[in-house]
Structures are given as C-alpha cells and as structure tokens.
C-alpha cells in the first residue's frame, strides 16, 4: 500500500510540473482548466493503480514449484503494469501485432516426412554464435508452437527467439502442416486435439540433440496442442518442462465467447477467413475429400470446424472434437512442470473457463493469471514496442528451467 501511495505521489507531482510548463494558468480564462486536468489525472492515476495494475494470481498445488518460481522467475509475483492507454483486453489483443517490433531472425528450414506421406516444416534458429553454449550437442533447445494460423514469422515468436538468443539457447519453430508455404502432400492439415505431428517433431529434435536440455513453449492453439500432448504422455516425454501462453482451456466456452457480436466482428470472422485462406492454396488436394465450396461459406470458427476440421480428423460430431481438443480435461495427467500464463480478460479464453480447481490438484502445474493482458497481448510501458510481460515471463522461466531445473524436474 505504501508503494501505491508513493507511485501516486510521484505521478501526480510529475503531472503537475508538466502541466505548469505546458498549460497556461489562464486556460479558458482562469485556472479552472488546469484544476480540471489535474483532478482528472489524479482520478485516472488512482483508478489505474487500484484497479488495473495488479499482481497476478499464482495458482499451484506445489509449495516447491511456488518457491521455485518466486526465487527464479520473480516476474510472476510482481505487479503487472499494463500500458496505461490500452489496458482493455480486446484493445491489447488488436494492437499487439501492430505495435510490437519484429526482430530480424535468420532461420534454417527443414522439411521432415510423416508416416502418412505428409511433411512438416521446421524453422531452426541454431544460435551458432552462442557464447554460453558453444557446443551444439548440449545447447539448450526450445520448441516453439505458434497459434491457430501462425508461423515462425509471428512477432511473438520472433520475440521469444530474441530472448532465447541472449541466453544462448537454440529454438525450433513447429509450423503446422500447410501454413508455412510448403506443399501439402496429403489431404490433412492440423487441429488442437491430434498430437501425432507434434510427437513426431519432438522425437525428431530429441534424436538429433539427445544430450541437449529440451523444453517447449506454446502460444494460443499451440499451447492447447502442447497441453493435450503432455496430458497424453504424462512423464513419458523428452521435454523437461513447458510454458503455455493464452491457451484456450475449454473450446466450447472459447467458441461461445468469440461468437458474441462484438467479438465476432473483431476476431472471429477475421480468423475464419484466415483459416479459409490457409487451406485455399491447397484446394486441389483437399477437394478430393471435402466440399470446399461449403467450407468457404463458413462465417465462424465453429462452422469451419464443423465442415472441415472435425471431419478431417474423423470425429462424429463437432462436439466430440471440441471435447477432445479442450486441455482442461487432461490437466490432471500432466507429468512435467508446466507454467501457464492467461489473462482474465481474454475473450479467446474466458476467465471463468480457466480450470483453477483442477490445477490445484496437480503439483506439476502453475497458473499465472493477470487481470489484464488480452489474448497474447500483455503490453506494458508507455510505448510497448520491444518487450511485453509475456516475453519477460518466457525468458525468466526458460532460464530458470535450464539453469535450476533439477529443483523442480524431480517433483
């Protein structure tokens, strides 16, 4: 509380000094204008520091995991100060792709074959200039999973690689089938429930660098896919730990939230067109099995999943698919340390659908819940171009796992 009062005093003093210089005392013929501006600014500061800037909730069943995070990943216990002029969830979600920078990253592409005759595109950031880990065979490696229609070019992926580069780590981006410009060799793309491609990628990377510490980070649908994989494999995985950002926990709740009029207008319709665009390039291959004209008429993600995704992966109904795709149902079975960051104002993953009680039953899971941040937003600072709260959580957690993982990996 004393810190809050200090922050308010400092902010009010700085505003007063600024306004004394910039605003004439005779504004509107008297000092009333200055008083109004100062009063509004003080009220805004009070509201921001009391209702917007808050410490995240840290939810975990394990005292040792909690202590580990407080010691080695302290950002999850610090107050998150959202950007003062765009703290609302939808605004953060919309602005993040346009505001944040796009660090230059040079990839090495690899195409790997799958048992069904398909291929998967991996983009490697080898970090061969790593000073901390000059031996490539033991260089810590992070597998990155982008969101629904995302690839290695997404700004949040580029930021994760930039953070990893400073620590000396290697990164590999798993591009879902057909999304990164490669040819679709079979009439199959991807979904949040089917983990076969992810399993193939994980074992491929592990076989190439068996002596290297290995973990993964998934964003949005990439996080859902990673959670579903971990829920199926338990401890039987080469991964030491995982980080999850803005995952949708219950697909039914996510779909319902995104179908509300404003959310449909801002997000749902656009993402549906992105999904349609991603498969239209492979139309000649896919129309062997699907009525592509019907698929292209979808106006929501749910309609697209009903006509395309659920059919492709053999589900009897879309409800069957959504049940299987919801990570909340597999959370109890996760057998390695997992840190999950969500914002309670994320319309893609509504706060009421986050499985807090289930997380309290698994000592391997820690939820970090912010009051603001939106979907993959987490903007902070007056001009949040270079680094977000999510970037800082990612950097501290992966460093904590690779440098002190023995403290939690034996839980």
mmCIF file of C-alpha atoms in Angstrom:
data_model
loop_
_atom_site.group_PDB
_atom_site.id
_atom_site.type_symbol
_atom_site.label_atom_id
_atom_site.label_comp_id
_atom_site.label_asym_id
_atom_site.label_seq_id
_atom_site.Cartn_x
_atom_site.Cartn_y
_atom_site.Cartn_z
ATOM 1 C CA UNK A 1 0.000 0.000 0.000
ATOM 2 C CA UNK A 2 2.893 2.333 0.822
ATOM 3 C CA UNK A 3 4.318 1.632 -2.645
ATOM 4 C CA UNK A 4 0.957 2.518 -4.212
ATOM 5 C CA UNK A 5 0.851 5.813 -2.343
ATOM 6 C CA UNK A 6 4.413 6.596 -3.438
ATOM 7 C CA UNK A 7 3.538 5.825 -7.070
ATOM 8 C CA UNK A 8 0.523 8.128 -6.894
ATOM 9 C CA UNK A 9 2.539 10.933 -5.334
ATOM 10 C CA UNK A 10 5.274 10.667 -7.935
ATOM 11 C CA UNK A 11 2.792 10.532 -10.823
ATOM 12 C CA UNK A 12 0.786 13.497 -9.510
ATOM 13 C CA UNK A 13 3.931 15.557 -8.953
ATOM 14 C CA UNK A 14 5.228 14.834 -12.462
ATOM 15 C CA UNK A 15 1.857 15.713 -13.990
ATOM 16 C CA UNK A 16 1.743 18.966 -12.040
ATOM 17 C CA UNK A 17 5.225 20.002 -13.177
ATOM 18 C CA UNK A 18 4.433 19.136 -16.780
ATOM 19 C CA UNK A 19 1.142 20.981 -16.782
ATOM 20 C CA UNK A 20 2.629 24.072 -15.135
ATOM 21 C CA UNK A 21 5.004 24.317 -18.086
ATOM 22 C CA UNK A 22 2.680 23.274 -20.899
ATOM 23 C CA UNK A 23 -0.727 24.611 -19.839
ATOM 24 C CA UNK A 24 -1.213 28.388 -19.317
ATOM 25 C CA UNK A 25 -2.689 29.295 -15.962
ATOM 26 C CA UNK A 26 -5.294 31.326 -17.804
ATOM 27 C CA UNK A 27 -6.627 28.300 -19.689
ATOM 28 C CA UNK A 28 -10.221 29.110 -20.657
ATOM 29 C CA UNK A 29 -9.687 32.489 -18.980
ATOM 30 C CA UNK A 30 -8.916 31.131 -15.498
ATOM 31 C CA UNK A 31 -7.108 28.375 -13.573
ATOM 32 C CA UNK A 32 -10.211 26.150 -13.760
ATOM 33 C CA UNK A 33 -8.919 24.271 -16.787
ATOM 34 C CA UNK A 34 -5.684 23.359 -15.043
ATOM 35 C CA UNK A 35 -7.591 22.235 -11.963
ATOM 36 C CA UNK A 36 -9.844 20.025 -14.079
ATOM 37 C CA UNK A 37 -6.897 18.433 -15.854
ATOM 38 C CA UNK A 38 -5.071 17.829 -12.574
ATOM 39 C CA UNK A 39 -8.222 16.431 -10.979
ATOM 40 C CA UNK A 40 -8.879 14.095 -13.891
ATOM 41 C CA UNK A 41 -5.256 12.966 -13.959
ATOM 42 C CA UNK A 42 -5.259 12.221 -10.240
ATOM 43 C CA UNK A 43 -8.536 10.279 -10.558
ATOM 44 C CA UNK A 44 -7.170 8.341 -13.509
ATOM 45 C CA UNK A 45 -3.986 7.528 -11.592
ATOM 46 C CA UNK A 46 -6.000 6.350 -8.582
ATOM 47 C CA UNK A 47 -8.150 4.096 -10.762
ATOM 48 C CA UNK A 48 -5.159 2.700 -12.673
ATOM 49 C CA UNK A 49 -3.083 1.838 -9.603
ATOM 50 C CA UNK A 50 -6.021 0.491 -7.598
ATOM 51 C CA UNK A 51 -7.959 -1.435 -10.260
ATOM 52 C CA UNK A 52 -5.723 -2.063 -13.280
ATOM 53 C CA UNK A 53 -2.134 -2.554 -12.115
ATOM 54 C CA UNK A 54 -2.193 -5.733 -10.017
ATOM 55 C CA UNK A 55 -0.029 -8.658 -9.060
ATOM 56 C CA UNK A 56 -1.001 -11.828 -10.955
ATOM 57 C CA UNK A 57 -2.605 -14.768 -9.193
ATOM 58 C CA UNK A 58 -0.187 -17.661 -8.827
ATOM 59 C CA UNK A 59 -2.088 -20.948 -8.593
ATOM 60 C CA UNK A 60 -0.258 -24.199 -7.912
ATOM 61 C CA UNK A 61 -0.694 -27.237 -5.694
ATOM 62 C CA UNK A 62 3.052 -27.481 -5.067
ATOM 63 C CA UNK A 63 4.858 -25.397 -2.460
ATOM 64 C CA UNK A 64 8.183 -26.347 -4.065
ATOM 65 C CA UNK A 65 7.012 -25.171 -7.523
ATOM 66 C CA UNK A 66 5.742 -21.935 -5.996
ATOM 67 C CA UNK A 67 9.047 -21.317 -4.182
ATOM 68 C CA UNK A 68 10.973 -22.163 -7.338
ATOM 69 C CA UNK A 69 9.034 -19.557 -9.330
ATOM 70 C CA UNK A 70 9.321 -16.893 -6.641
ATOM 71 C CA UNK A 71 13.084 -17.378 -6.496
ATOM 72 C CA UNK A 72 13.990 -17.949 -10.146
ATOM 73 C CA UNK A 73 11.046 -16.444 -12.047
ATOM 74 C CA UNK A 74 10.077 -13.480 -9.841
ATOM 75 C CA UNK A 75 8.195 -11.702 -12.644
ATOM 76 C CA UNK A 76 5.184 -13.939 -11.914
ATOM 77 C CA UNK A 77 4.859 -12.402 -8.447
ATOM 78 C CA UNK A 78 5.484 -8.772 -9.439
ATOM 79 C CA UNK A 79 2.811 -6.201 -10.244
ATOM 80 C CA UNK A 80 1.929 -6.147 -13.928
ATOM 81 C CA UNK A 81 1.505 -2.576 -15.179
ATOM 82 C CA UNK A 82 -0.463 -2.716 -18.462
ATOM 83 C CA UNK A 83 0.090 0.111 -20.930
ATOM 84 C CA UNK A 84 -1.925 2.966 -19.451
ATOM 85 C CA UNK A 85 -3.652 3.929 -22.696
ATOM 86 C CA UNK A 86 -4.650 0.417 -23.800
ATOM 87 C CA UNK A 87 -5.169 -1.940 -20.889
ATOM 88 C CA UNK A 88 -8.536 -3.376 -22.029
ATOM 89 C CA UNK A 89 -8.270 -6.961 -23.276
ATOM 90 C CA UNK A 90 -9.690 -6.512 -26.764
ATOM 91 C CA UNK A 91 -7.580 -3.418 -27.371
ATOM 92 C CA UNK A 92 -4.401 -5.186 -26.248
ATOM 93 C CA UNK A 93 -5.231 -8.149 -28.485
ATOM 94 C CA UNK A 94 -5.853 -5.965 -31.530
ATOM 95 C CA UNK A 95 -2.875 -3.641 -31.104
ATOM 96 C CA UNK A 96 -0.132 -6.086 -30.161
ATOM 97 C CA UNK A 97 0.622 -7.285 -33.741
ATOM 98 C CA UNK A 98 0.908 -3.680 -34.958
ATOM 99 C CA UNK A 99 2.778 -2.140 -32.031
ATOM 100 C CA UNK A 100 5.404 -4.725 -31.122
ATOM 101 C CA UNK A 101 8.600 -4.860 -33.125
ATOM 102 C CA UNK A 102 9.621 -7.711 -35.414
ATOM 103 C CA UNK A 103 13.210 -8.643 -34.532
ATOM 104 C CA UNK A 104 15.170 -9.975 -37.525
ATOM 105 C CA UNK A 105 15.700 -13.729 -37.336
ATOM 106 C CA UNK A 106 17.544 -15.922 -39.831
ATOM 107 C CA UNK A 107 16.052 -19.412 -39.988
ATOM 108 C CA UNK A 108 17.276 -22.691 -41.380
ATOM 109 C CA UNK A 109 14.318 -24.582 -42.791
ATOM 110 C CA UNK A 110 13.908 -28.346 -42.581
ATOM 111 C CA UNK A 111 11.137 -30.474 -44.027
ATOM 112 C CA UNK A 112 10.550 -33.781 -42.273
ATOM 113 C CA UNK A 113 8.407 -36.615 -43.573
ATOM 114 C CA UNK A 114 5.487 -38.106 -41.665
ATOM 115 C CA UNK A 115 4.326 -41.754 -41.635
ATOM 116 C CA UNK A 116 1.210 -40.873 -43.664
ATOM 117 C CA UNK A 117 3.286 -39.398 -46.512
ATOM 118 C CA UNK A 118 2.948 -35.774 -45.463
ATOM 119 C CA UNK A 119 5.601 -33.260 -44.488
ATOM 120 C CA UNK A 120 6.173 -30.784 -41.663
ATOM 121 C CA UNK A 121 8.126 -27.554 -41.944
ATOM 122 C CA UNK A 122 10.518 -26.749 -39.088
ATOM 123 C CA UNK A 123 12.330 -23.422 -38.854
ATOM 124 C CA UNK A 124 15.553 -23.660 -36.866
ATOM 125 C CA UNK A 125 17.343 -20.822 -35.118
ATOM 126 C CA UNK A 126 20.580 -22.653 -34.359
ATOM 127 C CA UNK A 127 22.274 -19.784 -32.494
ATOM 128 C CA UNK A 128 25.705 -20.997 -33.568
ATOM 129 C CA UNK A 129 27.226 -17.808 -32.161
ATOM 130 C CA UNK A 130 26.167 -18.781 -28.654
ATOM 131 C CA UNK A 131 28.917 -17.883 -26.205
ATOM 132 C CA UNK A 132 27.346 -19.593 -23.208
ATOM 133 C CA UNK A 133 26.764 -22.879 -25.069
ATOM 134 C CA UNK A 134 29.303 -23.190 -27.904
ATOM 135 C CA UNK A 135 28.834 -26.969 -28.091
ATOM 136 C CA UNK A 136 25.794 -27.513 -30.324
ATOM 137 C CA UNK A 137 25.257 -31.038 -28.981
ATOM 138 C CA UNK A 138 24.462 -29.724 -25.476
ATOM 139 C CA UNK A 139 22.960 -26.341 -26.345
ATOM 140 C CA UNK A 140 19.555 -25.956 -24.604
ATOM 141 C CA UNK A 141 16.734 -26.211 -27.126
ATOM 142 C CA UNK A 142 13.238 -24.734 -27.086
ATOM 143 C CA UNK A 143 10.462 -25.947 -29.382
ATOM 144 C CA UNK A 144 8.030 -23.108 -30.179
ATOM 145 C CA UNK A 145 4.415 -23.706 -31.230
ATOM 146 C CA UNK A 146 2.574 -20.717 -32.826
ATOM 147 C CA UNK A 147 -1.151 -20.049 -32.677
ATOM 148 C CA UNK A 148 -4.100 -21.061 -34.873
ATOM 149 C CA UNK A 149 -2.876 -19.764 -38.245
ATOM 150 C CA UNK A 150 0.531 -18.589 -37.010
ATOM 151 C CA UNK A 151 4.004 -19.435 -38.307
ATOM 152 C CA UNK A 152 7.607 -18.680 -37.446
ATOM 153 C CA UNK A 153 7.038 -15.134 -38.741
ATOM 154 C CA UNK A 154 4.697 -14.087 -35.913
ATOM 155 C CA UNK A 155 6.039 -11.216 -33.819
ATOM 156 C CA UNK A 156 5.538 -13.092 -30.540
ATOM 157 C CA UNK A 157 7.612 -15.998 -31.903
ATOM 158 C CA UNK A 158 10.340 -13.612 -33.058
ATOM 159 C CA UNK A 159 10.411 -12.043 -29.604
ATOM 160 C CA UNK A 160 10.766 -15.457 -27.941
ATOM 161 C CA UNK A 161 13.687 -16.241 -30.212
ATOM 162 C CA UNK A 162 15.266 -12.875 -29.447
ATOM 163 C CA UNK A 163 15.001 -13.581 -25.719
ATOM 164 C CA UNK A 164 16.429 -17.070 -26.230
ATOM 165 C CA UNK A 165 19.318 -15.759 -28.317
ATOM 166 C CA UNK A 166 20.515 -13.525 -25.479
ATOM 167 C CA UNK A 167 20.598 -16.587 -23.209
ATOM 168 C CA UNK A 168 22.489 -18.690 -25.750
ATOM 169 C CA UNK A 169 19.673 -21.144 -26.500
ATOM 170 C CA UNK A 170 18.592 -22.804 -29.742
ATOM 171 C CA UNK A 171 14.974 -22.562 -30.966
ATOM 172 C CA UNK A 172 12.903 -24.642 -33.357
ATOM 173 C CA UNK A 173 9.533 -23.430 -34.650
ATOM 174 C CA UNK A 174 6.944 -26.088 -35.445
ATOM 175 C CA UNK A 175 4.839 -24.822 -38.361
ATOM 176 C CA UNK A 176 1.582 -26.721 -38.673
ATOM 177 C CA UNK A 177 1.066 -28.538 -41.949
ATOM 178 C CA UNK A 178 0.329 -26.313 -44.902
ATOM 179 C CA UNK A 179 0.809 -22.986 -43.102
ATOM 180 C CA UNK A 180 4.413 -22.036 -43.895
ATOM 181 C CA UNK A 181 4.426 -22.146 -47.682
ATOM 182 C CA UNK A 182 5.278 -25.815 -48.044
ATOM 183 C CA UNK A 183 3.244 -28.085 -50.331
ATOM 184 C CA UNK A 184 0.533 -30.170 -48.714
ATOM 185 C CA UNK A 185 1.346 -33.718 -49.824
ATOM 186 C CA UNK A 186 -1.703 -35.389 -48.255
ATOM 187 C CA UNK A 187 -5.260 -34.136 -47.587
ATOM 188 C CA UNK A 188 -4.506 -33.448 -43.939
ATOM 189 C CA UNK A 189 -3.776 -30.228 -42.060
ATOM 190 C CA UNK A 190 -3.881 -29.880 -38.264
ATOM 191 C CA UNK A 191 -6.059 -29.435 -35.192
ATOM 192 C CA UNK A 192 -5.708 -28.848 -31.448
ATOM 193 C CA UNK A 193 -6.594 -32.416 -30.500
ATOM 194 C CA UNK A 194 -4.380 -34.536 -32.758
ATOM 195 C CA UNK A 195 -0.832 -34.661 -31.392
ATOM 196 C CA UNK A 196 0.754 -37.089 -33.872
ATOM 197 C CA UNK A 197 2.713 -34.418 -35.755
ATOM 198 C CA UNK A 198 3.880 -32.810 -32.528
ATOM 199 C CA UNK A 199 5.060 -36.164 -31.192
ATOM 200 C CA UNK A 200 6.988 -36.762 -34.422
ATOM 201 C CA UNK A 201 8.635 -33.330 -34.194
ATOM 202 C CA UNK A 202 9.584 -33.728 -30.525
ATOM 203 C CA UNK A 203 11.214 -37.103 -31.097
ATOM 204 C CA UNK A 204 12.939 -35.862 -34.250
ATOM 205 C CA UNK A 205 14.533 -32.953 -32.379
ATOM 206 C CA UNK A 206 15.431 -35.102 -29.388
ATOM 207 C CA UNK A 207 17.073 -37.725 -31.588
ATOM 208 C CA UNK A 208 19.177 -35.042 -33.266
ATOM 209 C CA UNK A 209 20.301 -33.481 -29.972
ATOM 210 C CA UNK A 210 19.832 -36.177 -27.365
ATOM 211 C CA UNK A 211 22.277 -34.559 -24.919
ATOM 212 C CA UNK A 212 20.715 -31.106 -25.081
ATOM 213 C CA UNK A 213 18.255 -29.939 -22.397
ATOM 214 C CA UNK A 214 14.890 -29.682 -24.137
ATOM 215 C CA UNK A 215 11.651 -27.841 -23.384
ATOM 216 C CA UNK A 216 8.713 -26.365 -25.315
ATOM 217 C CA UNK A 217 6.544 -23.246 -25.349
ATOM 218 C CA UNK A 218 3.124 -22.981 -26.988
ATOM 219 C CA UNK A 219 1.002 -19.925 -27.740
ATOM 220 C CA UNK A 220 -2.792 -19.920 -28.090
ATOM 221 C CA UNK A 221 -3.728 -23.027 -30.113
ATOM 222 C CA UNK A 222 -0.075 -24.074 -29.992
ATOM 223 C CA UNK A 223 -0.401 -24.048 -26.219
ATOM 224 C CA UNK A 224 -3.581 -26.132 -26.397
ATOM 225 C CA UNK A 225 -1.863 -28.684 -28.620
ATOM 226 C CA UNK A 226 1.126 -28.851 -26.282
ATOM 227 C CA UNK A 227 -1.100 -29.278 -23.222
ATOM 228 C CA UNK A 228 -3.043 -32.064 -24.917
ATOM 229 C CA UNK A 229 0.216 -33.806 -25.803
ATOM 230 C CA UNK A 230 1.512 -33.506 -22.235
ATOM 231 C CA UNK A 231 -1.798 -34.761 -20.864
ATOM 232 C CA UNK A 232 -1.493 -37.873 -23.012
ATOM 233 C CA UNK A 233 2.189 -38.601 -22.357
ATOM 234 C CA UNK A 234 2.492 -37.793 -18.649
ATOM 235 C CA UNK A 235 6.167 -38.195 -17.756
ATOM 236 C CA UNK A 236 6.928 -40.181 -20.918
ATOM 237 C CA UNK A 237 8.309 -37.248 -22.896
ATOM 238 C CA UNK A 238 11.795 -35.930 -23.695
ATOM 239 C CA UNK A 239 10.680 -32.464 -22.565
ATOM 240 C CA UNK A 240 11.929 -31.157 -19.209
ATOM 241 C CA UNK A 241 9.178 -28.573 -18.837
ATOM 242 C CA UNK A 242 6.802 -26.383 -20.841
ATOM 243 C CA UNK A 243 5.474 -22.825 -20.943
ATOM 244 C CA UNK A 244 1.942 -22.082 -22.165
ATOM 245 C CA UNK A 245 0.631 -18.653 -23.155
ATOM 246 C CA UNK A 246 -3.010 -17.628 -23.739
ATOM 247 C CA UNK A 247 -4.255 -21.167 -24.254
ATOM 248 C CA UNK A 248 -7.970 -21.791 -24.666
ATOM 249 C CA UNK A 249 -8.829 -24.250 -21.886
ATOM 250 C CA UNK A 250 -12.412 -25.107 -22.811
ATOM 251 C CA UNK A 251 -13.152 -24.936 -26.540
ATOM 252 C CA UNK A 252 -16.921 -24.731 -26.005
ATOM 253 C CA UNK A 253 -16.509 -21.653 -23.805
ATOM 254 C CA UNK A 254 -13.988 -20.108 -26.189
ATOM 255 C CA UNK A 255 -16.301 -20.588 -29.166
ATOM 256 C CA UNK A 256 -19.266 -19.135 -27.293
ATOM 257 C CA UNK A 257 -17.248 -16.097 -26.209
ATOM 258 C CA UNK A 258 -15.953 -15.459 -29.724
ATOM 259 C CA UNK A 259 -19.476 -15.655 -31.135
ATOM 260 C CA UNK A 260 -20.713 -12.689 -29.107
ATOM 261 C CA UNK A 261 -21.473 -9.883 -31.603
ATOM 262 C CA UNK A 262 -18.537 -7.590 -30.831
ATOM 263 C CA UNK A 263 -16.043 -10.436 -30.532
ATOM 264 C CA UNK A 264 -17.298 -11.983 -33.763
ATOM 265 C CA UNK A 265 -16.844 -8.655 -35.533
ATOM 266 C CA UNK A 266 -13.362 -8.009 -34.130
ATOM 267 C CA UNK A 267 -11.872 -11.510 -34.104
ATOM 268 C CA UNK A 268 -13.997 -14.488 -35.120
ATOM 269 C CA UNK A 269 -14.836 -13.553 -38.687
ATOM 270 C CA UNK A 270 -11.263 -12.466 -39.422
ATOM 271 C CA UNK A 271 -9.767 -15.692 -38.036
ATOM 272 C CA UNK A 272 -12.287 -17.731 -40.009
ATOM 273 C CA UNK A 273 -11.166 -16.032 -43.220
ATOM 274 C CA UNK A 274 -7.537 -16.706 -42.223
ATOM 275 C CA UNK A 275 -8.322 -20.402 -41.826
ATOM 276 C CA UNK A 276 -10.059 -20.446 -45.199
ATOM 277 C CA UNK A 277 -7.134 -18.661 -46.807
ATOM 278 C CA UNK A 278 -4.652 -21.128 -45.327
ATOM 279 C CA UNK A 279 -6.412 -24.087 -46.960
ATOM 280 C CA UNK A 280 -7.461 -22.421 -50.224
ATOM 281 C CA UNK A 281 -3.875 -22.690 -51.501
ATOM 282 C CA UNK A 282 -4.209 -26.469 -51.132
ATOM 283 C CA UNK A 283 -7.693 -26.648 -52.602
ATOM 284 C CA UNK A 284 -6.770 -29.119 -55.341
ATOM 285 C CA UNK A 285 -5.524 -31.595 -52.747
ATOM 286 C CA UNK A 286 -8.313 -31.059 -50.207
ATOM 287 C CA UNK A 287 -11.326 -31.059 -52.524
ATOM 288 C CA UNK A 288 -10.806 -34.782 -53.009
ATOM 289 C CA UNK A 289 -12.343 -35.270 -49.563
ATOM 290 C CA UNK A 290 -14.204 -32.054 -48.747
ATOM 291 C CA UNK A 291 -16.909 -29.865 -50.199
ATOM 292 C CA UNK A 292 -14.620 -26.838 -50.351
ATOM 293 C CA UNK A 293 -17.408 -24.531 -51.525
ATOM 294 C CA UNK A 294 -19.285 -25.302 -48.306
ATOM 295 C CA UNK A 295 -16.149 -24.857 -46.184
ATOM 296 C CA UNK A 296 -15.524 -21.451 -47.767
ATOM 297 C CA UNK A 297 -19.013 -20.288 -46.756
ATOM 298 C CA UNK A 298 -18.239 -20.609 -43.022
ATOM 299 C CA UNK A 299 -18.692 -17.365 -41.097
ATOM 300 C CA UNK A 300 -17.378 -18.552 -37.727
ATOM 301 C CA UNK A 301 -14.586 -20.789 -36.465
ATOM 302 C CA UNK A 302 -17.238 -23.200 -35.176
ATOM 303 C CA UNK A 303 -18.784 -23.504 -38.652
ATOM 304 C CA UNK A 304 -15.325 -24.049 -40.162
ATOM 305 C CA UNK A 305 -14.547 -26.746 -37.600
ATOM 306 C CA UNK A 306 -17.905 -28.411 -38.236
ATOM 307 C CA UNK A 307 -17.462 -28.574 -42.016
ATOM 308 C CA UNK A 308 -13.705 -29.155 -42.142
ATOM 309 C CA UNK A 309 -11.586 -29.824 -39.031
ATOM 310 C CA UNK A 310 -13.836 -32.303 -37.230
ATOM 311 C CA UNK A 311 -14.475 -34.185 -40.484
ATOM 312 C CA UNK A 312 -10.789 -34.334 -41.390
ATOM 313 C CA UNK A 313 -9.851 -35.965 -38.101
ATOM 314 C CA UNK A 314 -12.708 -38.447 -38.024
ATOM 315 C CA UNK A 315 -14.944 -37.032 -35.313
ATOM 316 C CA UNK A 316 -18.612 -37.984 -35.437
ATOM 317 C CA UNK A 317 -19.721 -34.506 -34.388
ATOM 318 C CA UNK A 318 -18.099 -31.144 -33.731
ATOM 319 C CA UNK A 319 -18.944 -31.569 -30.043
ATOM 320 C CA UNK A 320 -16.837 -34.737 -29.966
ATOM 321 C CA UNK A 321 -13.960 -32.780 -31.447
ATOM 322 C CA UNK A 322 -14.334 -29.884 -29.007
ATOM 323 C CA UNK A 323 -14.370 -32.272 -26.046
ATOM 324 C CA UNK A 324 -11.144 -33.893 -27.257
ATOM 325 C CA UNK A 325 -9.495 -30.543 -28.038
ATOM 326 C CA UNK A 326 -10.129 -28.985 -24.598
ATOM 327 C CA UNK A 327 -6.939 -29.160 -22.476
ATOM 328 C CA UNK A 328 -8.888 -28.702 -19.226
ATOM 329 C CA UNK A 329 -9.837 -32.370 -19.434
ATOM 330 C CA UNK A 330 -6.222 -33.556 -19.490
ATOM 331 C CA UNK A 331 -4.673 -31.193 -16.952
ATOM 332 C CA UNK A 332 -4.635 -33.773 -14.144
ATOM 333 C CA UNK A 333 -2.451 -36.122 -16.207
ATOM 334 C CA UNK A 334 0.420 -33.713 -16.954
ATOM 335 C CA UNK A 335 3.638 -35.155 -15.503
ATOM 336 C CA UNK A 336 6.270 -32.437 -16.053
ATOM 337 C CA UNK A 337 6.471 -28.829 -14.765
ATOM 338 C CA UNK A 338 4.239 -26.519 -16.794
ATOM 339 C CA UNK A 339 3.780 -22.767 -16.364
ATOM 340 C CA UNK A 340 0.598 -21.341 -17.912
ATOM 341 C CA UNK A 341 0.031 -17.598 -18.382
ATOM 342 C CA UNK A 342 -3.513 -16.358 -19.028
ATOM 343 C CA UNK A 343 -5.265 -13.026 -18.752
ATOM 344 C CA UNK A 344 -8.682 -12.976 -17.116
ATOM 345 C CA UNK A 345 -9.939 -10.523 -19.763
ATOM 346 C CA UNK A 346 -9.004 -12.748 -22.715
ATOM 347 C CA UNK A 347 -12.096 -13.243 -24.900
ATOM 348 C CA UNK A 348 -10.444 -16.265 -26.542
ATOM 349 C CA UNK A 349 -10.108 -17.993 -23.160
ATOM 350 C CA UNK A 350 -12.717 -16.594 -20.741
ATOM 351 C CA UNK A 351 -11.598 -16.307 -17.138
ATOM 352 C CA UNK A 352 -14.469 -18.431 -15.815
ATOM 353 C CA UNK A 353 -13.327 -21.338 -18.025
ATOM 354 C CA UNK A 354 -9.765 -21.485 -16.650
ATOM 355 C CA UNK A 355 -9.503 -24.743 -14.645
ATOM 356 C CA UNK A 356 -8.216 -23.250 -11.400
ATOM 357 C CA UNK A 357 -9.545 -26.016 -9.138
ATOM 358 C CA UNK A 358 -8.128 -28.735 -11.377
ATOM 359 C CA UNK A 359 -4.738 -27.021 -11.417
ATOM 360 C CA UNK A 360 -4.732 -27.096 -7.620
ATOM 361 C CA UNK A 361 -4.801 -30.896 -7.817
ATOM 362 C CA UNK A 362 -1.649 -31.284 -9.944
ATOM 363 C CA UNK A 363 1.688 -30.223 -8.388
ATOM 364 C CA UNK A 364 3.277 -30.071 -11.852
ATOM 365 C CA UNK A 365 1.057 -27.190 -12.992
ATOM 366 C CA UNK A 366 1.307 -23.493 -12.151
ATOM 367 C CA UNK A 367 -1.203 -20.942 -13.426
ATOM 368 C CA UNK A 368 -0.244 -17.264 -13.633
ATOM 369 C CA UNK A 369 -3.405 -15.185 -14.063
ATOM 370 C CA UNK A 370 -3.267 -11.461 -14.782
ATOM 371 C CA UNK A 371 -6.306 -9.200 -14.558
ATOM 372 C CA UNK A 372 -5.458 -7.536 -17.894
ATOM 373 C CA UNK A 373 -3.485 -8.504 -20.973
ATOM 374 C CA UNK A 374 -5.982 -9.822 -23.512
ATOM 375 C CA UNK A 375 -5.019 -12.617 -25.891
ATOM 376 C CA UNK A 376 -1.233 -12.732 -26.460
ATOM 377 C CA UNK A 377 -1.216 -9.044 -25.551
ATOM 378 C CA UNK A 378 0.388 -8.334 -22.173
ATOM 379 C CA UNK A 379 1.587 -4.912 -23.343
ATOM 380 C CA UNK A 380 3.383 -2.786 -20.769
ATOM 381 C CA UNK A 381 5.156 0.582 -20.724
ATOM 382 C CA UNK A 382 4.065 3.799 -22.420
ATOM 383 C CA UNK A 383 5.134 2.583 -25.877
ATOM 384 C CA UNK A 384 5.242 -1.227 -25.675
ATOM 385 C CA UNK A 385 7.259 -1.956 -28.768
ATOM 386 C CA UNK A 386 10.224 -4.027 -27.639
ATOM 387 C CA UNK A 387 9.180 -6.267 -24.771
ATOM 388 C CA UNK A 388 5.918 -7.462 -23.241
ATOM 389 C CA UNK A 389 5.109 -9.012 -19.876
ATOM 390 C CA UNK A 390 4.697 -12.326 -21.692
ATOM 391 C CA UNK A 391 8.231 -12.023 -23.103
ATOM 392 C CA UNK A 392 9.621 -11.485 -19.615
ATOM 393 C CA UNK A 393 7.752 -14.470 -18.201
ATOM 394 C CA UNK A 394 9.039 -16.620 -21.061
ATOM 395 C CA UNK A 395 12.645 -15.515 -20.617
ATOM 396 C CA UNK A 396 12.769 -15.947 -16.867
ATOM 397 C CA UNK A 397 11.007 -19.316 -16.888
ATOM 398 C CA UNK A 398 13.087 -20.970 -19.608
ATOM 399 C CA UNK A 399 16.272 -19.696 -17.964
ATOM 400 C CA UNK A 400 15.068 -20.987 -14.598
ATOM 401 C CA UNK A 401 14.328 -24.432 -16.056
ATOM 402 C CA UNK A 402 17.630 -24.784 -17.909
ATOM 403 C CA UNK A 403 19.760 -23.443 -15.053
ATOM 404 C CA UNK A 404 17.895 -24.729 -11.995
ATOM 405 C CA UNK A 405 15.558 -27.365 -13.445
ATOM 406 C CA UNK A 406 16.856 -30.087 -11.152
ATOM 407 C CA UNK A 407 14.931 -28.364 -8.340
ATOM 408 C CA UNK A 408 11.541 -28.949 -9.974
ATOM 409 C CA UNK A 409 12.016 -31.686 -12.556
ATOM 410 C CA UNK A 410 12.266 -34.221 -9.731
ATOM 411 C CA UNK A 411 8.945 -33.184 -8.147
#
